[in-house]
Amino acid sequence: MAKILCVLYPDPVDGYPPTYARDDVPQIERYFDGQTTPTPERIDFRPGELLGSVSGELGLRTFLEGAGHELIVTSDKDGPDSVFERELGDADVVISQPFWPGYLTAERIERAPKLKLALTAGIGSDHVDLQAAIEHGVTVAEVTYSNSISVAEHVVMMILALVRNYIPSHQWVLDGGWNIADCAARSYDVEGMQVGTVAAGRIGSAVLRRLKPFEVGLHYTDRHRLPPEVEQELGVTFHPSVESLVSVCDVVTINAPLHPETENLFDEALLAKMKRGAYLVNTARGKICDRDAVARACESGQLAGYAGDVWFPQPAPADHPWRTMPHHGMTPHVSGTSLSAQARYAAGAREILECWLDGRPIRDEYLIVDGGQLAGAGAHSYSPGDATGGSEEAERFTAG
Ligand code: NDP
């Protein structure tokens, strides 16, 4: 019997939804590169239900308890008195989502001697100290591709929202105004702009594909270059360095994982190399940007706008400067947890658990760490080390 400890975000303030805005979600069978969507033996939920919050339980309870395992689900994840901390000591598996991350620091891994699997229901396993996972033989797996397109759609939305000045214009309507000049004084067309992505993996290349019809100049930088035929098809210019990319772009979108190479990449110096009045959209991870340098750049006008859904730590404390800096379009971490995405990553979490509990191999593309080293998707896109430093600050959050 295994003990599975699952950290999920709290239910809606009005309670778990009895009904939904739509009756179904489209069924996707394959992703753009041909990879199949998750293939668990079965699922015990209806796609389109809220699965990522505590009462949704990722649809796992019937399956796990039916097989004799123990499932504990909590949103109480930060601080020494949290349920997460109390239950961790004899857990075999920890499941967490990046939206409401159960930070698995080296200290916590040390205090969980039975821990064998850290499963990310979603994409991005930087909330786990990967170095400690490597050293303790903990397997880290995530549901690769499950919400990449969800994020790519969000990136396009945020670029348009910033450049066209959508959010302040909407606010004038809510305030009862008709202030056209106020709305127009910061509003531009995306057409003709130079747009660049830092990383052209699943999300970054999907953003390029979606932006091509907007008749913009497309740019990217990445550790590995895209095949020449893809560069040609998209008409995208490769930059060997992020400095080169930001120096020519009006809009920059960050789509790389957080690991030691990318932590604090957008610091004061790099922001200063961007064009004055550039827009920065970060749906990758908050820690890739220097928090205070971004806030200063929004105040000085070096950035015309900043948007994204990722913060550090999560949840962000009430006094986090990105809540109040000018010209931002921030949301809580939501882009990868649409109801459509939840159906895929809940099914993927089930697939990974079925494999692990049966002693069958987990799909290679789902692996980040395995056998004491970076593996699968992790070996391609991460570097060894830890990016969880400072996560204890999440304890400062109190729900508003
Ligand atoms: P992929 O693994 O498909 O793509 C990541 C890309 O980043 C790879 O092409 C990788 O390069 C590249 N990369 C890694 N390090 C660097 C670096 N130092 N400089 C430039 N490029 C680099 O992942 P996805 O596109 O699906 O997701 C990317 C990230 O987005 C996730 O790791 C996660 O942090 C975030 N995300 C956010 C979500 C949200 O809800 N906001 C949801 C899902 C993901 P290569 O492999 O060529 O070495």
CSV table of C-alpha atoms and ligand atoms in Angstrom, one decimal:
chain,number,residue,atom,x,y,z
A,1,MET,CA,0.0,0.0,0.0
A,2,ALA,CA,1.3,3.4,-0.9
A,3,LYS,CA,0.6,6.8,0.7
A,4,ILE,CA,0.0,9.5,-1.9
A,5,LEU,CA,0.0,13.1,-0.7
A,6,CYS,CA,-1.6,15.5,-3.1
A,7,VAL,CA,-1.4,19.3,-2.8
A,8,LEU,CA,-4.1,21.1,-4.8
A,9,TYR,CA,-5.4,24.7,-4.9
A,10,PRO,CA,-8.4,25.6,-2.7
A,11,ASP,CA,-12.0,25.3,-4.1
A,12,PRO,CA,-13.7,28.4,-5.4
A,13,VAL,CA,-14.8,30.9,-2.7
A,14,ASP,CA,-18.5,30.0,-3.5
A,15,GLY,CA,-17.8,26.3,-3.2
A,16,TYR,CA,-17.2,23.5,-5.7
A,17,PRO,CA,-19.2,24.2,-8.8
A,18,PRO,CA,-22.4,22.2,-9.2
A,19,THR,CA,-22.7,23.1,-12.9
A,20,TYR,CA,-20.4,24.5,-15.7
A,21,ALA,CA,-20.5,27.2,-18.4
A,22,ARG,CA,-20.2,24.5,-21.1
A,23,ASP,CA,-21.3,20.9,-21.4
A,24,ASP,CA,-18.1,19.5,-22.9
A,25,VAL,CA,-14.5,20.1,-23.9
A,26,PRO,CA,-13.0,19.1,-27.2
A,27,GLN,CA,-11.3,15.7,-27.1
A,28,ILE,CA,-7.7,16.1,-28.3
A,29,GLU,CA,-6.0,12.8,-29.2
A,30,ARG,CA,-2.6,13.9,-30.4
A,31,TYR,CA,-0.4,17.0,-30.0
A,32,PHE,CA,1.3,18.9,-32.8
A,33,ASP,CA,4.4,16.7,-32.8
A,34,GLY,CA,2.4,13.4,-32.9
A,35,GLN,CA,2.7,12.6,-29.2
A,36,THR,CA,-0.5,11.0,-27.9
A,37,THR,CA,-2.4,12.7,-25.1
A,38,PRO,CA,-2.5,10.7,-21.9
A,39,THR,CA,-3.5,7.1,-22.1
A,40,PRO,CA,-4.5,5.8,-18.7
A,41,GLU,CA,-6.4,2.5,-18.5
A,42,ARG,CA,-9.5,4.5,-17.5
A,43,ILE,CA,-10.6,7.8,-15.9
A,44,ASP,CA,-13.2,8.4,-13.2
A,45,PHE,CA,-14.1,11.9,-14.1
A,46,ARG,CA,-16.0,13.8,-16.8
A,47,PRO,CA,-13.6,16.0,-18.9
A,48,GLY,CA,-14.6,19.6,-18.2
A,49,GLU,CA,-15.0,19.2,-14.4
A,50,LEU,CA,-12.9,21.2,-12.0
A,51,LEU,CA,-10.2,18.6,-11.1
A,52,GLY,CA,-7.3,20.8,-9.9
A,53,SER,CA,-8.9,22.0,-6.7
A,54,VAL,CA,-9.1,20.1,-3.4
A,55,SER,CA,-12.6,18.7,-4.0
A,56,GLY,CA,-11.7,17.7,-7.6
A,57,GLU,CA,-8.9,15.5,-6.3
A,58,LEU,CA,-7.6,15.1,-9.9
A,59,GLY,CA,-10.3,12.4,-10.2
A,60,LEU,CA,-7.9,10.0,-8.4
A,61,ARG,CA,-9.7,8.9,-5.2
A,62,THR,CA,-11.8,6.0,-6.6
A,63,PHE,CA,-8.8,4.5,-8.4
A,64,LEU,CA,-6.3,4.8,-5.6
A,65,GLU,CA,-8.5,3.7,-2.7
A,66,GLY,CA,-10.0,0.9,-4.9
A,67,ALA,CA,-6.4,-0.4,-5.2
A,68,GLY,CA,-5.9,-0.2,-1.4
A,69,HIS,CA,-3.7,3.0,-1.4
A,70,GLU,CA,-4.1,6.0,0.9
A,71,LEU,CA,-4.8,9.4,-0.7
A,72,ILE,CA,-4.5,12.6,1.3
A,73,VAL,CA,-5.5,15.8,-0.5
A,74,THR,CA,-4.8,19.2,1.0
A,75,SER,CA,-4.2,22.8,0.0
A,76,ASP,CA,-2.4,23.6,3.3
A,77,LYS,CA,1.1,23.5,2.0
A,78,ASP,CA,3.3,26.1,3.6
A,79,GLY,CA,5.0,26.4,7.0
A,80,PRO,CA,6.0,23.9,9.6
A,81,ASP,CA,2.4,23.4,10.9
A,82,SER,CA,0.9,22.7,7.5
A,83,VAL,CA,-0.9,19.5,6.6
A,84,PHE,CA,1.7,19.0,3.8
A,85,GLU,CA,4.6,19.1,6.3
A,86,ARG,CA,2.8,16.9,8.8
A,87,GLU,CA,1.9,14.2,6.3
A,88,LEU,CA,5.1,14.2,4.3
A,89,GLY,CA,7.2,12.0,6.7
A,90,ASP,CA,5.8,8.7,5.5
A,91,ALA,CA,4.5,9.6,2.0
A,92,ASP,CA,5.6,7.5,-0.9
A,93,VAL,CA,4.4,9.8,-3.6
A,94,VAL,CA,3.8,13.6,-3.6
A,95,ILE,CA,1.6,15.1,-6.3
A,96,SER,CA,1.6,18.9,-6.8
A,97,GLN,CA,0.6,21.4,-9.4
A,98,PRO,CA,2.8,24.4,-10.3
A,99,PHE,CA,-0.2,26.7,-9.8
A,100,TRP,CA,-0.2,26.1,-6.1
A,101,PRO,CA,3.1,24.4,-5.6
A,102,GLY,CA,3.9,22.1,-2.7
A,103,TYR,CA,7.6,23.2,-2.6
A,104,LEU,CA,9.8,20.1,-2.2
A,105,THR,CA,13.0,21.6,-0.8
A,106,ALA,CA,16.1,19.7,0.1
A,107,GLU,CA,15.0,19.9,3.8
A,108,ARG,CA,11.6,18.5,3.1
A,109,ILE,CA,13.0,15.7,0.9
A,110,GLU,CA,15.4,14.9,3.7
A,111,ARG,CA,12.4,14.5,6.1
A,112,ALA,CA,10.6,12.2,3.7
A,113,PRO,CA,12.7,9.0,3.6
A,114,LYS,CA,10.0,6.9,1.9
A,115,LEU,CA,9.5,9.4,-0.9
A,116,LYS,CA,10.0,7.8,-4.3
A,117,LEU,CA,8.0,9.8,-6.8
A,118,ALA,CA,7.3,13.6,-7.1
A,119,LEU,CA,4.6,13.9,-9.7
A,120,THR,CA,3.8,17.3,-11.3
A,121,ALA,CA,0.2,17.4,-12.5
A,122,GLY,CA,1.1,19.9,-15.2
A,123,ILE,CA,4.4,21.1,-16.6
A,124,GLY,CA,7.4,22.6,-14.8
A,125,SER,CA,9.0,20.8,-11.9
A,126,ASP,CA,11.1,23.6,-10.5
A,127,HIS,CA,9.1,23.5,-7.2
A,128,VAL,CA,11.1,20.3,-6.5
A,129,ASP,CA,14.8,20.7,-5.6
A,130,LEU,CA,15.9,18.6,-8.5
A,131,GLN,CA,19.4,18.3,-7.2
A,132,ALA,CA,18.1,16.8,-3.9
A,133,ALA,CA,15.8,14.5,-6.0
A,134,ILE,CA,18.8,13.4,-8.0
A,135,GLU,CA,20.8,12.7,-4.8
A,136,HIS,CA,18.0,10.9,-3.0
A,137,GLY,CA,16.9,8.7,-5.9
A,138,VAL,CA,13.4,10.4,-6.1
A,139,THR,CA,11.8,10.1,-9.6
A,140,VAL,CA,10.3,13.4,-10.8
A,141,ALA,CA,7.7,13.2,-13.6
A,142,GLU,CA,5.4,15.7,-15.2
A,143,VAL,CA,2.7,15.5,-17.9
A,144,THR,CA,4.6,16.9,-20.8
A,145,TYR,CA,2.6,18.8,-23.4
A,146,SER,CA,-0.6,18.5,-21.3
A,147,ASN,CA,-1.1,22.3,-21.0
A,148,SER,CA,1.5,23.7,-23.5
A,149,ILE,CA,-1.1,24.9,-25.9
A,150,SER,CA,-3.2,26.3,-23.1
A,151,VAL,CA,-0.2,28.5,-22.2
A,152,ALA,CA,0.5,29.4,-25.8
A,153,GLU,CA,-3.0,30.7,-26.2
A,154,HIS,CA,-2.6,32.7,-23.0
A,155,VAL,CA,0.6,34.3,-24.3
A,156,VAL,CA,-1.0,35.5,-27.5
A,157,MET,CA,-3.9,36.9,-25.4
A,158,MET,CA,-1.5,38.7,-23.1
A,159,ILE,CA,0.5,40.2,-25.9
A,160,LEU,CA,-2.6,41.5,-27.5
A,161,ALA,CA,-4.0,42.8,-24.2
A,162,LEU,CA,-0.8,44.7,-23.4
A,163,VAL,CA,-0.1,46.2,-26.8
A,164,ARG,CA,-3.7,47.2,-27.5
A,165,ASN,CA,-4.2,48.5,-23.9
A,166,TYR,CA,-7.2,46.2,-23.4
A,167,ILE,CA,-7.3,46.0,-19.5
A,168,PRO,CA,-7.3,49.7,-18.7
A,169,SER,CA,-9.9,50.3,-21.5
A,170,HIS,CA,-12.2,47.6,-20.0
A,171,GLN,CA,-11.7,49.3,-16.6
A,172,TRP,CA,-13.1,52.6,-18.1
A,173,VAL,CA,-16.3,50.7,-19.0
A,174,LEU,CA,-16.6,49.2,-15.5
A,175,ASP,CA,-16.1,52.7,-14.1
A,176,GLY,CA,-19.0,54.1,-16.2
A,177,GLY,CA,-16.7,56.1,-18.4
A,178,TRP,CA,-16.3,56.6,-22.2
A,179,ASN,CA,-12.7,57.8,-22.1
A,180,ILE,CA,-11.5,57.1,-25.6
A,181,ALA,CA,-8.4,59.3,-25.5
A,182,ASP,CA,-7.3,57.7,-22.2
A,183,CYS,CA,-7.7,54.3,-23.8
A,184,ALA,CA,-6.0,55.2,-27.1
A,185,ALA,CA,-3.1,57.1,-25.7
A,186,ARG,CA,-1.3,53.8,-24.9
A,187,SER,CA,-2.8,51.6,-27.6
A,188,TYR,CA,-0.8,50.2,-30.6
A,189,ASP,CA,-1.2,47.5,-33.3
A,190,VAL,CA,0.9,44.3,-33.1
A,191,GLU,CA,1.1,44.2,-36.9
A,192,GLY,CA,4.7,45.0,-38.0
A,193,MET,CA,6.2,44.6,-34.5
A,194,GLN,CA,9.2,42.3,-33.9
A,195,VAL,CA,8.2,39.5,-31.5
A,196,GLY,CA,10.7,37.1,-29.9
A,197,THR,CA,10.5,34.1,-27.7
A,198,VAL,CA,13.1,33.0,-25.2
A,199,ALA,CA,12.9,29.2,-25.9
A,200,ALA,CA,11.1,27.5,-28.8
A,201,GLY,CA,10.0,24.3,-27.1
A,202,ARG,CA,6.4,23.1,-27.1
A,203,ILE,CA,5.0,26.5,-25.8
A,204,GLY,CA,7.5,28.8,-27.6
A,205,SER,CA,7.1,27.2,-31.0
A,206,ALA,CA,3.3,27.1,-30.6
A,207,VAL,CA,3.4,30.9,-29.8
A,208,LEU,CA,5.4,31.5,-33.0
A,209,ARG,CA,2.9,29.4,-35.0
A,210,ARG,CA,-0.1,31.3,-33.6
A,211,LEU,CA,1.5,34.8,-34.1
A,212,LYS,CA,2.6,34.2,-37.7
A,213,PRO,CA,-0.7,35.3,-39.2
A,214,PHE,CA,-0.4,38.6,-37.4
A,215,GLU,CA,2.2,39.7,-39.9
A,216,VAL,CA,4.9,40.4,-37.3
A,217,GLY,CA,8.7,39.7,-37.5
A,218,LEU,CA,9.4,36.5,-35.5
A,219,HIS,CA,12.5,35.8,-33.5
A,220,TYR,CA,13.7,33.1,-31.1
A,221,THR,CA,16.7,32.0,-29.0
A,222,ASP,CA,17.1,28.5,-27.6
A,223,ARG,CA,19.8,26.0,-26.5
A,224,HIS,CA,19.0,23.9,-29.6
A,225,ARG,CA,18.1,25.3,-32.9
A,226,LEU,CA,14.9,24.4,-34.7
A,227,PRO,CA,15.2,22.4,-37.9
A,228,PRO,CA,15.9,24.6,-40.9
A,229,GLU,CA,12.6,23.7,-42.6
A,230,VAL,CA,10.7,24.9,-39.5
A,231,GLU,CA,12.7,28.1,-39.3
A,232,GLN,CA,11.8,28.7,-43.0
A,233,GLU,CA,8.1,27.7,-42.7
A,234,LEU,CA,7.7,30.2,-39.7
A,235,GLY,CA,10.0,32.8,-41.2
A,236,VAL,CA,11.6,33.1,-37.8
A,237,THR,CA,15.1,34.5,-37.1
A,238,PHE,CA,17.4,32.6,-34.7
A,239,HIS,CA,19.5,34.6,-32.2
A,240,PRO,CA,22.5,33.0,-30.6
A,241,SER,CA,22.0,34.9,-27.4
A,242,VAL,CA,19.1,36.4,-25.4
A,243,GLU,CA,20.9,39.8,-25.5
A,244,SER,CA,20.8,39.8,-29.3
A,245,LEU,CA,17.1,38.8,-29.3
A,246,VAL,CA,15.9,41.5,-26.8
A,247,SER,CA,17.8,44.3,-28.6
A,248,VAL,CA,15.6,44.0,-31.7
A,249,CYS,CA,12.2,43.0,-30.2
A,250,ASP,CA,9.2,45.1,-29.4
A,251,VAL,CA,7.6,42.2,-27.6
A,252,VAL,CA,9.4,39.4,-25.7
A,253,THR,CA,7.8,36.2,-24.4
A,254,ILE,CA,9.6,33.9,-22.0
A,255,ASN,CA,8.9,30.2,-22.5
A,256,ALA,CA,11.9,28.4,-20.9
A,257,PRO,CA,11.8,26.2,-17.8
A,258,LEU,CA,13.2,27.6,-14.5
A,259,HIS,CA,16.5,26.0,-13.7
A,260,PRO,CA,19.9,27.4,-12.7
A,261,GLU,CA,20.7,28.7,-16.2
A,262,THR,CA,17.5,30.7,-16.5
A,263,GLU,CA,17.0,31.9,-12.8
A,264,ASN,CA,17.2,35.7,-12.7
A,265,LEU,CA,17.9,35.8,-16.5
A,266,PHE,CA,15.9,39.0,-16.9
A,267,ASP,CA,17.8,41.1,-14.4
A,268,GLU,CA,18.4,44.9,-14.4
A,269,ALA,CA,21.2,44.6,-17.0
A,270,LEU,CA,19.2,42.5,-19.5
A,271,LEU,CA,16.1,44.7,-19.1
A,272,ALA,CA,18.3,47.7,-19.9
A,273,LYS,CA,19.2,46.1,-23.2
A,274,MET,CA,15.6,45.9,-24.3
A,275,LYS,CA,14.1,48.6,-26.6
A,276,ARG,CA,12.5,51.4,-24.5
A,277,GLY,CA,8.8,50.7,-24.4
A,278,ALA,CA,9.1,47.0,-25.1
A,279,TYR,CA,6.5,44.6,-23.7
A,280,LEU,CA,7.5,41.5,-21.7
A,281,VAL,CA,5.2,38.5,-21.2
A,282,ASN,CA,6.3,35.8,-18.8
A,283,THR,CA,4.1,32.7,-18.4
A,284,ALA,CA,7.2,30.5,-17.7
A,285,ARG,CA,8.3,31.1,-14.1
A,286,GLY,CA,8.4,34.2,-11.9
A,287,LYS,CA,12.0,33.6,-10.8
A,288,ILE,CA,13.3,34.0,-14.4
A,289,CYS,CA,12.8,37.7,-13.9
A,290,ASP,CA,14.2,39.9,-11.2
A,291,ARG,CA,11.1,41.0,-9.3
A,292,ASP,CA,12.2,44.5,-8.3
A,293,ALA,CA,14.0,45.2,-11.6
A,294,VAL,CA,10.7,44.5,-13.5
A,295,ALA,CA,8.7,46.7,-11.2
A,296,ARG,CA,11.3,49.5,-11.7
A,297,ALA,CA,11.2,49.0,-15.5
A,298,CYS,CA,7.4,49.4,-15.6
A,299,GLU,CA,7.7,52.5,-13.5
A,300,SER,CA,10.4,54.1,-15.6
A,301,GLY,CA,8.8,53.3,-18.9
A,302,GLN,CA,11.7,51.0,-20.0
A,303,LEU,CA,8.9,48.4,-20.2
A,304,ALA,CA,5.6,49.6,-21.7
A,305,GLY,CA,4.0,46.7,-20.0
A,306,TYR,CA,4.5,43.4,-18.3
A,307,ALA,CA,2.1,40.5,-18.1
A,308,GLY,CA,2.1,36.9,-17.1
A,309,ASP,CA,0.7,34.5,-14.6
A,310,VAL,CA,3.8,33.2,-12.8
A,311,TRP,CA,5.2,34.6,-9.6
A,312,PHE,CA,7.7,33.7,-6.9
A,313,PRO,CA,6.8,32.5,-4.4
A,314,GLN,CA,3.3,31.2,-5.1
A,315,PRO,CA,0.9,32.2,-3.8
A,316,ALA,CA,2.4,35.7,-4.0
A,317,PRO,CA,2.2,37.8,-0.8
A,318,ALA,CA,-0.2,40.7,-0.7
A,319,ASP,CA,2.7,43.2,-0.9
A,320,HIS,CA,4.4,41.6,-4.0
A,321,PRO,CA,5.2,44.6,-6.2
A,322,TRP,CA,3.8,43.0,-9.4
A,323,ARG,CA,0.3,43.4,-7.9
A,324,THR,CA,0.6,47.2,-7.9
A,325,MET,CA,3.3,48.2,-10.5
A,326,PRO,CA,2.0,50.3,-13.4
A,327,HIS,CA,1.0,48.9,-16.8
A,328,HIS,CA,0.8,45.2,-15.8
A,329,GLY,CA,-1.6,42.5,-16.9
A,330,MET,CA,-0.9,39.9,-14.2
A,331,THR,CA,-3.2,37.1,-13.2
A,332,PRO,CA,-2.7,34.4,-10.6
A,333,HIS,CA,-1.1,31.3,-12.1
A,334,VAL,CA,-3.9,30.1,-14.3
A,335,SER,CA,-2.8,29.8,-17.9
A,336,GLY,CA,-2.1,26.1,-17.7
A,337,THR,CA,-5.1,25.1,-15.6
A,338,SER,CA,-8.1,25.8,-17.9
A,339,LEU,CA,-10.7,23.0,-17.6
A,340,SER,CA,-9.6,21.7,-20.9
A,341,ALA,CA,-6.0,21.4,-19.6
A,342,GLN,CA,-7.1,19.8,-16.4
A,343,ALA,CA,-8.8,16.9,-18.2
A,344,ARG,CA,-5.4,16.2,-19.8
A,345,TYR,CA,-3.1,16.5,-16.9
A,346,ALA,CA,-5.4,14.6,-14.5
A,347,ALA,CA,-5.5,11.8,-17.0
A,348,GLY,CA,-1.7,12.1,-17.3
A,349,ALA,CA,-1.3,12.0,-13.5
A,350,ARG,CA,-3.4,8.8,-13.5
A,351,GLU,CA,-1.3,7.3,-16.4
A,352,ILE,CA,1.9,8.0,-14.5
A,353,LEU,CA,0.5,6.5,-11.2
A,354,GLU,CA,-0.8,3.4,-13.0
A,355,CYS,CA,2.7,2.8,-14.4
A,356,TRP,CA,4.5,3.5,-11.2
A,357,LEU,CA,2.2,1.4,-9.0
A,358,ASP,CA,2.4,-1.5,-11.5
A,359,GLY,CA,6.2,-1.3,-11.9
A,360,ARG,CA,5.9,-0.4,-15.6
A,361,PRO,CA,8.1,2.3,-17.1
A,362,ILE,CA,6.8,5.8,-17.2
A,363,ARG,CA,6.8,7.4,-20.7
A,364,ASP,CA,10.3,8.8,-21.3
A,365,GLU,CA,8.9,12.2,-22.3
A,366,TYR,CA,7.2,12.5,-18.8
A,367,LEU,CA,10.5,12.0,-17.0
A,368,ILE,CA,12.5,14.9,-15.5
A,369,VAL,CA,14.7,13.0,-13.0
A,370,ASP,CA,15.0,9.2,-12.8
A,371,GLY,CA,17.7,6.9,-11.5
A,372,GLY,CA,19.7,9.6,-9.8
A,373,GLN,CA,20.0,11.8,-12.9
A,374,LEU,CA,18.1,14.2,-15.2
A,375,ALA,CA,16.2,12.0,-17.6
A,376,GLY,CA,13.7,12.2,-20.5
A,377,ALA,CA,12.4,15.7,-21.1
A,378,GLY,CA,14.4,16.8,-18.1
A,379,ALA,CA,17.7,15.8,-19.6
A,380,HIS,CA,16.9,17.8,-22.7
A,381,SER,CA,15.6,21.0,-21.2
A,382,TYR,CA,16.9,21.4,-17.6
A,383,SER,CA,20.3,21.7,-15.9
A,384,PRO,CA,21.1,20.1,-12.6
A,385,GLY,CA,20.7,22.2,-9.4
A,386,ASP,CA,18.0,23.8,-7.3
A,387,ALA,CA,15.6,26.7,-8.0
A,388,THR,CA,13.4,26.4,-4.8
A,389,GLY,CA,15.5,28.9,-2.7
A,390,GLY,CA,13.3,31.4,-0.9
A,391,SER,CA,10.1,29.3,-1.3
A,392,GLU,CA,9.4,29.5,2.4
A,393,GLU,CA,8.2,33.0,1.8
A,394,ALA,CA,5.0,31.5,0.4
A,395,GLU,CA,3.9,31.1,4.1
A,396,ARG,CA,3.4,34.9,4.2
A,397,PHE,CA,0.3,34.7,1.9
A,398,THR,CA,-3.0,35.2,3.5
A,399,ALA,CA,-6.1,34.8,1.4
A,400,GLY,CA,-7.7,38.2,0.5
B,1,NDP,P1,9.5,22.3,-23.4
B,1,NDP,O1,10.4,21.4,-22.7
B,1,NDP,O2,8.9,21.8,-24.6
B,1,NDP,O3,10.4,23.6,-23.9
B,1,NDP,C1,11.3,24.3,-23.1
B,1,NDP,C2,12.3,24.9,-24.0
B,1,NDP,O4,13.1,25.7,-23.2
B,1,NDP,C3,13.2,23.9,-24.7
B,1,NDP,O5,13.2,24.2,-26.0
B,1,NDP,C4,14.6,24.2,-24.0
B,1,NDP,O6,15.6,24.0,-24.8
B,1,NDP,C5,14.4,25.6,-23.7
B,1,NDP,N1,15.5,26.1,-22.8
B,1,NDP,C6,15.9,25.5,-21.6
B,1,NDP,N2,16.9,26.2,-21.1
B,1,NDP,C7,17.1,27.3,-21.9
B,1,NDP,C8,17.9,28.4,-21.8
B,1,NDP,N3,18.8,28.5,-20.8
B,1,NDP,N4,17.9,29.3,-22.8
B,1,NDP,C9,17.0,29.2,-23.8
B,1,NDP,N5,16.1,28.1,-24.0
B,1,NDP,C10,16.2,27.2,-23.0
B,1,NDP,O7,8.5,22.9,-22.4
B,1,NDP,P2,7.1,23.7,-22.6
B,1,NDP,O8,7.4,24.6,-23.8
B,1,NDP,O9,6.0,22.8,-22.6
B,1,NDP,O10,7.1,24.5,-21.2
B,1,NDP,C11,8.1,25.5,-20.9
B,1,NDP,C12,7.9,26.0,-19.5
B,1,NDP,O11,6.8,26.8,-19.4
B,1,NDP,C13,7.8,24.9,-18.4
B,1,NDP,O12,9.0,24.4,-18.0
B,1,NDP,C14,7.1,25.7,-17.3
B,1,NDP,O13,8.1,26.4,-16.5
B,1,NDP,C15,6.3,26.8,-18.1
B,1,NDP,N6,4.9,26.4,-18.1
B,1,NDP,C16,4.0,27.3,-17.5
B,1,NDP,C17,2.7,27.0,-17.4
B,1,NDP,C18,1.7,28.0,-16.8
B,1,NDP,O14,0.6,27.6,-16.4
B,1,NDP,N7,2.0,29.2,-16.7
B,1,NDP,C19,2.1,25.7,-17.8
B,1,NDP,C20,3.1,24.9,-18.5
B,1,NDP,C21,4.4,25.2,-18.6
B,1,NDP,P3,16.2,22.6,-25.3
B,1,NDP,O15,15.2,21.5,-24.9
B,1,NDP,O16,16.4,22.8,-26.8
B,1,NDP,O17,17.5,22.4,-24.5
